[in-house]
CSV table of N, CA, C and O in Angstrom, one decimal:
chain,number,residue,atom,x,y,z
A,142,MET,N,0.6,-1.4,-0.1
A,142,MET,CA,-0.4,0.1,0.4
A,142,MET,C,0.5,1.2,0.0
A,142,MET,O,2.2,1.0,1.1
A,143,ALA,N,0.7,2.5,-0.7
A,143,ALA,CA,1.2,3.6,-0.6
A,143,ALA,C,0.2,4.4,0.7
A,143,ALA,O,0.1,3.8,1.4
A,144,MET,N,1.4,5.2,0.7
A,144,MET,CA,1.0,6.3,2.2
A,144,MET,C,-0.2,6.6,1.5
A,144,MET,O,-0.8,6.4,3.1
A,145,LEU,N,-1.1,7.0,0.9
A,145,LEU,CA,-2.4,7.0,0.0
A,145,LEU,C,-2.7,6.7,1.5
A,145,LEU,O,-4.4,7.3,1.8
A,146,ALA,N,-3.2,5.0,0.9
A,146,ALA,CA,-4.1,3.9,1.7
A,146,ALA,C,-4.0,3.8,3.6
A,146,ALA,O,-4.8,4.4,3.8
A,147,ALA,N,-2.2,4.2,3.6
A,147,ALA,CA,-2.6,5.2,5.0
A,147,ALA,C,-3.0,5.8,5.5
A,147,ALA,O,-3.4,6.0,7.0
A,148,VAL,N,-2.7,7.1,4.8
A,148,VAL,CA,-3.4,7.9,5.8
A,148,VAL,C,-5.5,8.1,5.6
A,148,VAL,O,-5.9,8.7,6.4
A,149,MET,N,-5.9,7.3,4.4
A,149,MET,CA,-7.0,8.0,4.7
A,149,MET,C,-7.6,7.0,5.3
A,149,MET,O,-8.3,6.5,6.2
A,150,LEU,N,-6.5,5.6,5.2
A,150,LEU,CA,-7.4,4.3,6.7
A,150,LEU,C,-7.1,5.6,7.6
A,150,LEU,O,-7.5,4.9,8.8
A,151,ALA,N,-5.9,5.7,8.2
A,151,ALA,CA,-6.4,6.6,9.3
A,151,ALA,C,-7.2,7.3,9.5
A,151,ALA,O,-7.4,7.6,10.4
A,152,VAL,N,-8.1,8.1,8.6
A,152,VAL,CA,-9.0,9.4,8.5
A,152,VAL,C,-10.6,8.4,8.6
A,152,VAL,O,-11.1,9.0,10.1
A,153,ALA,N,-10.0,6.9,8.1
A,153,ALA,CA,-11.4,6.8,8.2
A,153,ALA,C,-11.4,5.6,9.7
A,153,ALA,O,-12.7,6.1,10.6
A,154,GLY,N,-10.3,6.1,10.4
A,154,GLY,CA,-10.6,5.3,11.7
A,154,GLY,C,-10.9,6.3,12.8
A,154,GLY,O,-11.7,6.1,13.8
A,155,CYS,N,-9.9,7.2,12.1
A,155,CYS,CA,-10.7,8.2,12.9
A,155,CYS,C,-11.8,8.3,12.7
A,155,CYS,O,-12.8,9.0,13.8
A,156,ALA,N,-12.6,8.9,11.8
A,156,ALA,CA,-14.1,9.1,11.6
A,156,ALA,C,-14.2,8.5,12.7
A,156,ALA,O,-15.5,8.4,13.5
A,157,CYS,N,-14.7,7.1,12.2
A,157,CYS,CA,-15.0,5.3,12.9
A,157,CYS,C,-15.2,5.7,14.5
A,157,CYS,O,-15.9,5.9,15.2
A,158,LEU,N,-13.6,6.2,15.1
A,158,LEU,CA,-13.9,6.5,16.9
A,158,LEU,C,-14.7,8.0,17.2
A,158,LEU,O,-15.1,7.9,18.2
A,159,SER,N,-14.3,8.7,16.3
A,159,SER,CA,-15.7,9.9,16.5
A,159,SER,C,-17.0,10.0,16.6
A,159,SER,O,-17.6,9.9,17.4
A,160,LEU,N,-17.2,9.1,15.0
A,160,LEU,CA,-18.4,7.9,15.7
A,160,LEU,C,-19.0,7.1,16.5
A,160,LEU,O,-20.5,7.4,16.4
A,161,ALA,N,-18.2,6.4,17.0
A,161,ALA,CA,-18.4,6.0,18.5
A,161,ALA,C,-19.4,7.1,19.8
A,161,ALA,O,-19.4,6.3,20.6
A,162,MET,N,-18.8,8.1,19.8
A,162,MET,CA,-19.0,9.2,21.5
A,162,MET,C,-20.2,9.6,20.3
A,162,MET,O,-21.1,10.3,19.5
A,163,ASP,N,-21.2,9.6,21.7
A,163,ASP,CA,-22.4,9.7,21.6
A,163,ASP,C,-22.4,11.6,20.9
A,163,ASP,O,-23.5,12.2,20.2
A,164,ARG,N,-21.8,12.3,21.4
A,164,ARG,CA,-21.4,13.8,21.7
A,164,ARG,C,-21.5,14.5,20.1
A,164,ARG,O,-22.0,14.4,19.1
A,165,HIS,N,-20.7,13.1,19.7
A,165,HIS,CA,-19.7,13.4,17.9
A,165,HIS,C,-21.1,12.5,16.8
A,165,HIS,O,-21.4,13.0,16.2
A,166,ARG,N,-21.5,11.6,17.6
A,166,ARG,CA,-22.5,11.0,16.3
A,166,ARG,C,-24.1,12.3,16.9
A,166,ARG,O,-24.6,12.2,15.7
A,167,ARG,N,-23.6,13.1,18.0
A,167,ARG,CA,-25.4,14.1,18.2
A,167,ARG,C,-24.5,15.5,16.6
A,167,ARG,O,-26.0,15.5,15.9
A,168,GLN,N,-23.9,15.2,16.6
A,168,GLN,CA,-23.4,16.3,15.6
A,168,GLN,C,-23.7,16.2,14.1
A,168,GLN,O,-23.9,16.3,13.5
A,169,ALA,N,-22.5,14.5,13.4
A,169,ALA,CA,-22.9,14.2,12.6
A,169,ALA,C,-24.3,13.7,12.0
A,169,ALA,O,-24.8,13.6,10.8
A,170,CYS,N,-25.5,12.9,13.1
A,170,CYS,CA,-26.2,12.5,12.1
A,170,CYS,C,-27.4,13.5,13.5
A,170,CYS,O,-27.6,12.1,14.3
A,171,PRO,N,-27.2,13.8,13.4
A,171,PRO,CA,-28.6,14.4,14.3
A,171,PRO,C,-30.5,13.7,13.9
A,171,PRO,O,-30.7,13.6,14.8
A,172,GLU,N,-30.4,12.9,13.3
A,172,GLU,CA,-31.6,13.0,13.2
A,172,GLU,C,-31.9,11.7,13.8
A,172,GLU,O,-32.9,10.8,14.1
A,173,ARG,N,-30.3,11.0,13.7
A,173,ARG,CA,-30.4,9.3,14.6
A,173,ARG,C,-28.6,9.3,15.4
A,173,ARG,O,-28.4,9.0,15.1
A,174,PRO,N,-29.8,10.2,16.7
A,174,PRO,CA,-28.9,10.6,17.6
A,174,PRO,C,-28.2,10.1,18.8
A,174,PRO,O,-27.6,10.1,18.8
A,175,ARG,N,-29.2,8.5,18.9
A,175,ARG,CA,-28.3,7.8,19.8
A,175,ARG,C,-28.2,6.6,18.9
A,175,ARG,O,-28.9,5.7,18.1
A,176,ALA,N,-27.3,6.1,19.6
A,176,ALA,CA,-26.2,4.9,19.4
A,176,ALA,C,-26.4,3.7,19.8
A,176,ALA,O,-26.4,4.0,21.0
A,177,GLY,N,-26.6,2.8,19.6
A,177,GLY,CA,-26.9,1.5,20.3
A,177,GLY,C,-25.5,0.5,20.5
A,177,GLY,O,-24.2,1.6,20.4
A,178,ARG,N,-25.0,0.3,22.0
A,178,ARG,CA,-24.5,-0.2,22.3
A,178,ARG,C,-23.7,-1.7,21.5
A,178,ARG,O,-22.3,-0.9,21.8
A,179,GLY,N,-24.5,-1.9,21.0
A,179,GLY,CA,-23.7,-2.6,19.7
A,179,GLY,C,-23.2,-1.4,18.8
A,179,GLY,O,-21.5,-2.3,18.7
A,180,LEU,N,-23.3,-0.8,18.0
A,180,LEU,CA,-23.4,0.0,17.6
A,180,LEU,C,-22.0,0.8,17.8
A,180,LEU,O,-20.5,0.4,17.1
A,181,ARG,N,-21.9,1.6,19.1
A,181,ARG,CA,-20.9,1.9,19.3
A,181,ARG,C,-19.8,1.2,19.2
A,181,ARG,O,-18.2,1.3,18.8
A,182,LEU,N,-19.8,-0.1,20.4
A,182,LEU,CA,-19.4,-0.6,20.2
A,182,LEU,C,-18.4,-1.8,19.0
A,182,LEU,O,-17.0,-1.7,18.7
A,183,GLY,N,-19.0,-1.8,17.6
A,183,GLY,CA,-19.1,-1.6,16.6
A,183,GLY,C,-17.7,-1.0,15.1
A,183,GLY,O,-16.8,-1.0,14.9
A,184,LEU,N,-17.9,0.5,16.5
A,184,LEU,CA,-17.3,1.3,16.1
A,184,LEU,C,-16.5,1.6,16.5
A,184,LEU,O,-15.2,2.4,14.8
A,185,ARG,N,-16.2,1.4,17.0
A,185,ARG,CA,-14.6,1.5,17.8
A,185,ARG,C,-13.9,0.0,17.8
A,185,ARG,O,-13.0,0.8,17.5
A,186,ALA,N,-15.1,-0.5,17.4
A,186,ALA,CA,-13.7,-1.7,17.0
A,186,ALA,C,-13.0,-1.9,15.4
A,186,ALA,O,-12.0,-2.0,15.1
A,187,LEU,N,-14.0,-0.6,14.2
A,187,LEU,CA,-14.2,-1.2,13.2
A,187,LEU,C,-12.4,0.0,12.5
A,187,LEU,O,-11.5,0.2,12.4
A,188,GLY,N,-13.0,1.0,14.2
A,188,GLY,CA,-11.9,2.3,14.2
A,188,GLY,C,-10.8,1.8,14.6
A,188,GLY,O,-9.5,1.7,14.0
A,189,GLY,N,-10.6,1.0,15.4
A,189,GLY,CA,-9.0,0.3,16.4
A,189,GLY,C,-8.6,-0.4,14.7
A,189,GLY,O,-7.4,-0.3,14.4
A,190,ILE,N,-9.6,-1.2,14.3
A,190,ILE,CA,-8.8,-2.5,13.4
A,190,ILE,C,-8.0,-1.5,12.1
A,190,ILE,O,-6.8,-1.4,11.3
A,191,LEU,N,-9.2,-0.3,11.8
A,191,LEU,CA,-8.2,0.7,10.4
A,191,LEU,C,-7.2,1.3,11.5
A,191,LEU,O,-6.3,1.3,9.6
A,192,LEU,N,-7.0,1.1,12.1
A,192,LEU,CA,-5.7,2.4,12.8
A,192,LEU,C,-4.7,1.4,12.6
A,192,LEU,O,-3.8,1.6,12.5
A,193,THR,N,-4.7,0.5,12.8
A,193,THR,CA,-4.1,-1.0,13.0
A,193,THR,C,-3.2,-1.1,11.8
A,193,THR,O,-2.5,-1.3,11.7
A,194,VAL,N,-4.5,-1.2,10.5
A,194,VAL,CA,-4.0,-1.5,9.6
A,194,VAL,C,-3.1,-0.4,8.8
A,194,VAL,O,-2.8,-0.6,7.9
A,195,SER,N,-3.5,0.5,9.4
A,195,SER,CA,-2.9,2.0,8.9
A,195,SER,C,-0.8,1.9,8.9
A,195,SER,O,0.0,2.1,8.5
A,196,LEU,N,-1.3,1.4,10.5
A,196,LEU,CA,-0.4,1.4,10.9
A,196,LEU,C,0.9,0.3,10.2
A,196,LEU,O,2.4,0.1,10.0
A,197,LEU,N,0.1,-1.0,9.9
A,197,LEU,CA,1.0,-2.1,9.4
A,197,LEU,C,1.1,-1.7,8.2
A,197,LEU,O,2.9,-2.1,7.6
A,198,ALA,N,0.7,-0.9,7.4
A,198,ALA,CA,1.3,0.1,5.4
A,198,ALA,C,2.0,0.7,6.4
A,198,ALA,O,3.2,0.5,5.3
A,199,CYS,N,2.6,1.6,7.1
A,199,CYS,CA,3.3,2.0,6.7
A,199,CYS,C,4.6,1.5,7.4
A,199,CYS,O,6.1,2.3,6.6
A,200,VAL,N,4.0,0.3,8.8
A,200,VAL,CA,5.6,-0.4,8.8
A,200,VAL,C,6.0,-0.9,7.9
A,200,VAL,O,7.5,-1.4,7.1
A,201,GLN,N,5.5,-1.9,7.1
A,201,GLN,CA,5.9,-3.0,5.8
A,201,GLN,C,6.7,-1.6,5.2
A,201,GLN,O,7.4,-2.2,4.4
A,202,GLN,N,6.0,-0.3,4.5
A,202,GLN,CA,6.1,0.1,3.6
A,202,GLN,C,7.8,1.1,4.2
A,202,GLN,O,8.7,1.3,3.7
A,203,MET,N,8.3,1.2,5.0
A,203,MET,CA,9.5,1.7,5.6
A,203,MET,C,9.5,0.6,6.7
A,203,MET,O,9.0,-0.1,7.5
A,204,ASN,N,10.9,0.8,7.5
A,204,ASN,CA,11.3,0.4,8.7
A,204,ASN,C,10.5,0.3,9.7
A,204,ASN,O,9.8,1.3,9.7
A,205,SER,N,11.1,0.1,10.7
A,205,SER,CA,9.4,-0.6,12.1
A,205,SER,C,10.3,1.1,12.4
A,205,SER,O,9.1,1.9,13.3
A,206,ALA,N,11.0,1.6,12.2
A,206,ALA,CA,11.8,3.0,13.2
A,206,ALA,C,10.5,4.4,13.0
A,206,ALA,O,10.0,5.0,13.0
A,207,VAL,N,11.3,4.1,11.1
A,207,VAL,CA,10.7,5.7,10.7
A,207,VAL,C,9.0,4.8,10.5
A,207,VAL,O,8.2,5.8,10.1
A,208,GLY,N,8.5,4.7,9.7
A,208,GLY,CA,7.1,3.3,10.3
A,208,GLY,C,6.7,4.3,10.9
A,208,GLY,O,5.1,4.4,11.3
A,209,VAL,N,6.8,3.7,12.2
A,209,VAL,CA,5.8,4.2,13.1
A,209,VAL,C,5.3,5.4,13.7
A,209,VAL,O,4.7,6.4,14.2
A,210,THR,N,7.7,5.8,13.3
A,210,THR,CA,6.5,7.5,13.7
A,210,THR,C,6.1,8.7,12.1
A,210,THR,O,5.4,9.5,12.5
A,211,ALA,N,6.1,8.0,11.4
A,211,ALA,CA,5.6,8.4,10.2
A,211,ALA,C,3.8,7.9,10.4
A,211,ALA,O,2.9,9.0,9.8
A,212,ARG,N,3.7,6.6,11.3
A,212,ARG,CA,1.9,6.3,10.9
A,212,ARG,C,1.8,7.4,12.7
A,212,ARG,O,0.1,8.3,12.9
A,213,PHE,N,2.7,8.4,13.2
A,213,PHE,CA,1.9,9.0,14.0
A,213,PHE,C,2.0,10.4,13.5
A,213,PHE,O,0.3,11.2,13.6
A,214,GLY,N,2.8,10.5,12.6
A,214,GLY,CA,2.6,12.4,11.6
A,214,GLY,C,0.7,11.9,10.5
A,214,GLY,O,0.1,12.9,10.5
A,215,LEU,N,0.1,10.7,10.6
A,215,LEU,CA,-0.9,10.5,9.6
A,215,LEU,C,-2.0,9.9,10.3
A,215,LEU,O,-2.8,10.8,10.2
A,216,LEU,N,-1.4,9.4,12.0
A,216,LEU,CA,-2.4,9.8,12.7
A,216,LEU,C,-3.1,10.8,13.2
A,216,LEU,O,-3.9,11.4,13.1
A,217,THR,N,-2.0,12.3,13.3
A,217,THR,CA,-2.2,13.6,13.3
A,217,THR,C,-3.1,13.8,12.8
A,217,THR,O,-3.8,14.9,12.8
A,218,VAL,N,-2.8,14.4,11.1
A,218,VAL,CA,-3.3,14.5,9.9
A,218,VAL,C,-5.0,13.7,9.5
A,218,VAL,O,-5.7,14.7,9.1
A,219,GLY,N,-4.8,12.2,10.0
A,219,GLY,CA,-6.6,11.5,10.3
A,219,GLY,C,-7.0,12.8,11.6
A,219,GLY,O,-8.4,13.3,11.2
A,220,ALA,N,-6.8,12.9,12.8
A,220,ALA,CA,-7.6,14.2,13.2
A,220,ALA,C,-7.7,14.7,13.0
A,220,ALA,O,-8.8,15.6,13.2
A,221,CYS,N,-6.6,15.6,12.4
A,221,CYS,CA,-7.7,17.1,12.1
A,221,CYS,C,-8.6,16.9,11.6
A,221,CYS,O,-9.1,18.3,11.7
A,222,THR,N,-8.8,16.4,10.0
A,222,THR,CA,-9.2,15.9,9.4
A,222,THR,C,-10.4,15.6,9.7
A,222,THR,O,-11.4,16.5,9.4
A,223,VAL,N,-10.4,15.3,10.6
A,223,VAL,CA,-11.6,14.5,11.5
A,223,VAL,C,-12.8,15.7,11.9
A,223,VAL,O,-13.8,16.2,11.9
A,224,ALA,N,-12.0,16.4,13.3
A,224,ALA,CA,-12.0,18.2,13.4
A,224,ALA,C,-12.3,18.5,13.1
A,224,ALA,O,-13.3,19.3,13.0
A,225,THR,N,-11.4,18.9,12.2
A,225,THR,CA,-12.1,20.2,10.9
A,225,THR,C,-13.0,20.0,10.3
A,225,THR,O,-14.4,20.4,10.2
A,226,ALA,N,-13.5,18.8,9.9
A,226,ALA,CA,-15.1,18.7,9.1
A,226,ALA,C,-16.2,18.3,9.8
A,226,ALA,O,-17.1,18.6,10.0
A,227,LEU,N,-15.4,17.7,11.8
A,227,LEU,CA,-16.5,18.0,12.8
A,227,LEU,C,-17.2,19.5,12.6
A,227,LEU,O,-18.4,20.1,12.9
A,228,SER,N,-16.5,20.8,13.0
A,228,SER,CA,-16.7,21.7,12.7
A,228,SER,C,-17.6,22.2,11.8
A,228,SER,O,-18.4,23.5,12.0
A,229,TYR,N,-16.8,21.8,11.0
A,229,TYR,CA,-17.4,22.8,9.5
A,229,TYR,C,-19.3,22.0,8.6
A,229,TYR,O,-19.4,22.6,8.6
A,230,LEU,N,-18.3,20.9,8.7
A,230,LEU,CA,-19.5,19.3,8.1
A,230,LEU,C,-19.3,18.1,8.6
A,230,LEU,O,-19.7,17.1,8.1
A,231,PRO,N,-20.4,18.3,9.6
A,231,PRO,CA,-20.1,17.6,10.8
A,231,PRO,C,-21.7,16.6,10.2
A,231,PRO,O,-21.1,15.1,10.5
A,232,CYS,N,-22.0,17.1,9.6
A,232,CYS,CA,-23.4,15.8,8.6
A,232,CYS,C,-22.4,14.9,8.0
A,232,CYS,O,-22.5,13.9,7.1
A,233,ALA,N,-21.2,15.2,7.3
A,233,ALA,CA,-20.7,14.2,6.4
A,233,ALA,C,-19.2,13.6,7.1
A,233,ALA,O,-18.7,13.0,6.2
A,234,ILE,N,-19.5,13.0,7.7
A,234,ILE,CA,-18.4,11.9,8.7
A,234,ILE,C,-18.5,11.0,7.7
A,234,ILE,O,-17.7,10.4,8.2
A,235,PRO,N,-19.8,11.0,7.9
A,235,PRO,CA,-20.6,9.2,7.8
A,235,PRO,C,-19.8,9.1,6.1
A,235,PRO,O,-18.6,8.0,5.9
A,236,ARG,N,-20.0,9.9,5.7
A,236,ARG,CA,-19.3,9.7,4.1
A,236,ARG,C,-18.1,9.9,4.0
A,236,ARG,O,-17.5,9.1,2.7
A,237,LEU,N,-17.2,10.7,5.2
A,237,LEU,CA,-15.8,11.3,4.5
A,237,LEU,C,-14.6,9.7,4.8
A,237,LEU,O,-14.4,8.8,4.4
A,238,ALA,N,-15.9,9.1,6.0
A,238,ALA,CA,-15.0,7.9,6.4
A,238,ALA,C,-15.5,6.7,4.9
A,238,ALA,O,-14.4,5.7,5.1
A,239,ALA,N,-16.5,6.7,4.5
A,239,ALA,CA,-16.4,5.7,3.7
A,239,ALA,C,-15.8,6.3,2.2
A,239,ALA,O,-15.4,4.8,1.5
A,240,THR,N,-15.6,6.8,1.9
A,240,THR,CA,-14.5,7.5,0.6
A,240,THR,C,-13.8,7.5,1.1
A,240,THR,O,-12.5,7.0,0.3
A,241,ALA,N,-12.8,6.8,2.3
A,241,ALA,CA,-11.4,7.1,2.5
A,241,ALA,C,-10.9,5.6,2.0
A,241,ALA,O,-10.1,4.7,2.6
A,242,VAL,N,-12.2,4.9,2.8
A,242,VAL,CA,-11.8,3.5,2.4
A,242,VAL,C,-11.6,3.0,1.8
A,242,VAL,O,-11.3,1.9,1.4
A,243,THR,N,-12.7,3.5,0.9
A,243,THR,CA,-12.8,2.9,-1.0
A,243,THR,C,-11.6,3.8,-1.1
A,243,THR,O,-11.2,3.0,-2.2
A,244,ILE,N,-11.0,4.7,-1.1
A,244,ILE,CA,-9.4,4.9,-1.7
A,244,ILE,C,-8.9,4.6,-1.1
A,244,ILE,O,-8.0,3.9,-2.1
A,245,ALA,N,-8.6,4.7,-0.4
A,245,ALA,CA,-7.8,3.3,0.3
A,245,ALA,C,-7.7,1.6,-0.1
A,245,ALA,O,-6.3,1.2,-0.7
A,246,ALA,N,-8.6,1.4,-0.5
A,246,ALA,CA,-9.1,0.4,-1.0
A,246,ALA,C,-8.2,0.0,-2.4
A,246,ALA,O,-8.3,-0.8,-3.3
A,247,CYS,N,-8.8,1.4,-3.2
A,247,CYS,CA,-8.8,1.0,-4.8
A,247,CYS,C,-7.2,1.4,-4.7
A,247,CYS,O,-6.3,0.7,-5.6
A,248,ASP,N,-6.1,2.0,-3.4
A,248,ASP,CA,-4.8,2.4,-3.6
A,248,ASP,C,-4.3,1.3,-4.0
A,248,ASP,O,-3.6,0.6,-4.9
A,249,ALA,N,-4.8,0.1,-2.7
A,249,ALA,CA,-4.1,-0.7,-2.6
A,249,ALA,C,-4.1,-1.9,-4.0
A,249,ALA,O,-3.5,-3.0,-4.2
A,250,ALA,N,-5.5,-1.4,-4.2
A,250,ALA,CA,-5.8,-3.0,-6.0
A,250,ALA,C,-5.3,-2.4,-6.9
A,250,ALA,O,-4.8,-3.2,-7.9
A,251,TRP,N,-5.2,-0.9,-7.1
A,251,TRP,CA,-3.9,0.0,-8.0
A,251,TRP,C,-2.3,-1.0,-7.9
A,251,TRP,O,-1.9,-0.9,-8.9
A,252,SER,N,-2.2,-0.9,-6.4
A,252,SER,CA,-0.8,-1.1,-6.3
A,252,SER,C,-0.8,-2.4,-6.7
A,252,SER,O,0.4,-3.2,-7.4
A,253,VAL,N,-1.7,-3.5,-6.5
A,253,VAL,CA,-1.8,-5.3,-7.0
A,253,VAL,C,-1.3,-5.0,-8.0
A,253,VAL,O,-0.6,-5.9,-9.0
A,254,LEU,N,-2.6,-4.6,-9.1
A,254,LEU,CA,-2.7,-4.4,-10.2
A,254,LEU,C,-1.5,-4.2,-11.2
A,254,LEU,O,-1.6,-4.7,-12.5
A,255,ARG,N,0.1,-3.1,-10.9
A,255,ARG,CA,0.8,-2.9,-11.4
A,255,ARG,C,1.8,-3.8,-11.4
A,255,ARG,O,3.0,-3.7,-11.9
A,256,GLY,N,1.5,-5.1,-10.3
A,256,GLY,CA,2.6,-6.0,-10.6
A,256,GLY,C,3.4,-5.9,-9.1
A,256,GLY,O,3.8,-6.6,-9.0
A,257,GLY,N,3.1,-4.9,-8.1
A,257,GLY,CA,3.6,-4.8,-7.1
A,257,GLY,C,2.8,-5.7,-6.1
A,257,GLY,O,1.7,-6.2,-6.2
A,258,SER,N,3.4,-5.8,-5.0
A,258,SER,CA,2.4,-6.3,-3.4
A,258,SER,C,1.6,-5.2,-3.0
A,258,SER,O,1.6,-4.2,-3.1
A,259,VAL,N,0.8,-5.7,-2.0
A,259,VAL,CA,-0.1,-4.8,-1.4
A,259,VAL,C,0.5,-4.0,-0.4
A,259,VAL,O,0.4,-2.8,-0.3
A,260,GLY,N,1.5,-3.9,0.0
A,260,GLY,CA,2.7,-3.8,1.2
A,260,GLY,C,3.7,-3.2,0.5
A,260,GLY,O,4.0,-2.6,-0.5
């Protein structure tokens, strides 16, 4: 995966974690302000998985020390993107997460199609 996929996975992970919180969910989805316990746990788990895959992509592309450091930078970019979206376009957070995962998947597929590996 290229760095684009790692950035998009970090954005999607941060978006899922923000939607797992009641306060941010009320901002992002005013028509459905309350999330059930299962949905909150699912969003937390999905956010954690996406952030872990982002870490693995960075470590696989670079060595472990540089990959972890780069991942913290990407995590900052993801958190700032979601925080800005929550301030200005809160209803777009679910679409932002879906778009970010789609772009990451397309980037991984493109990497495989051009003859490289996913990593």
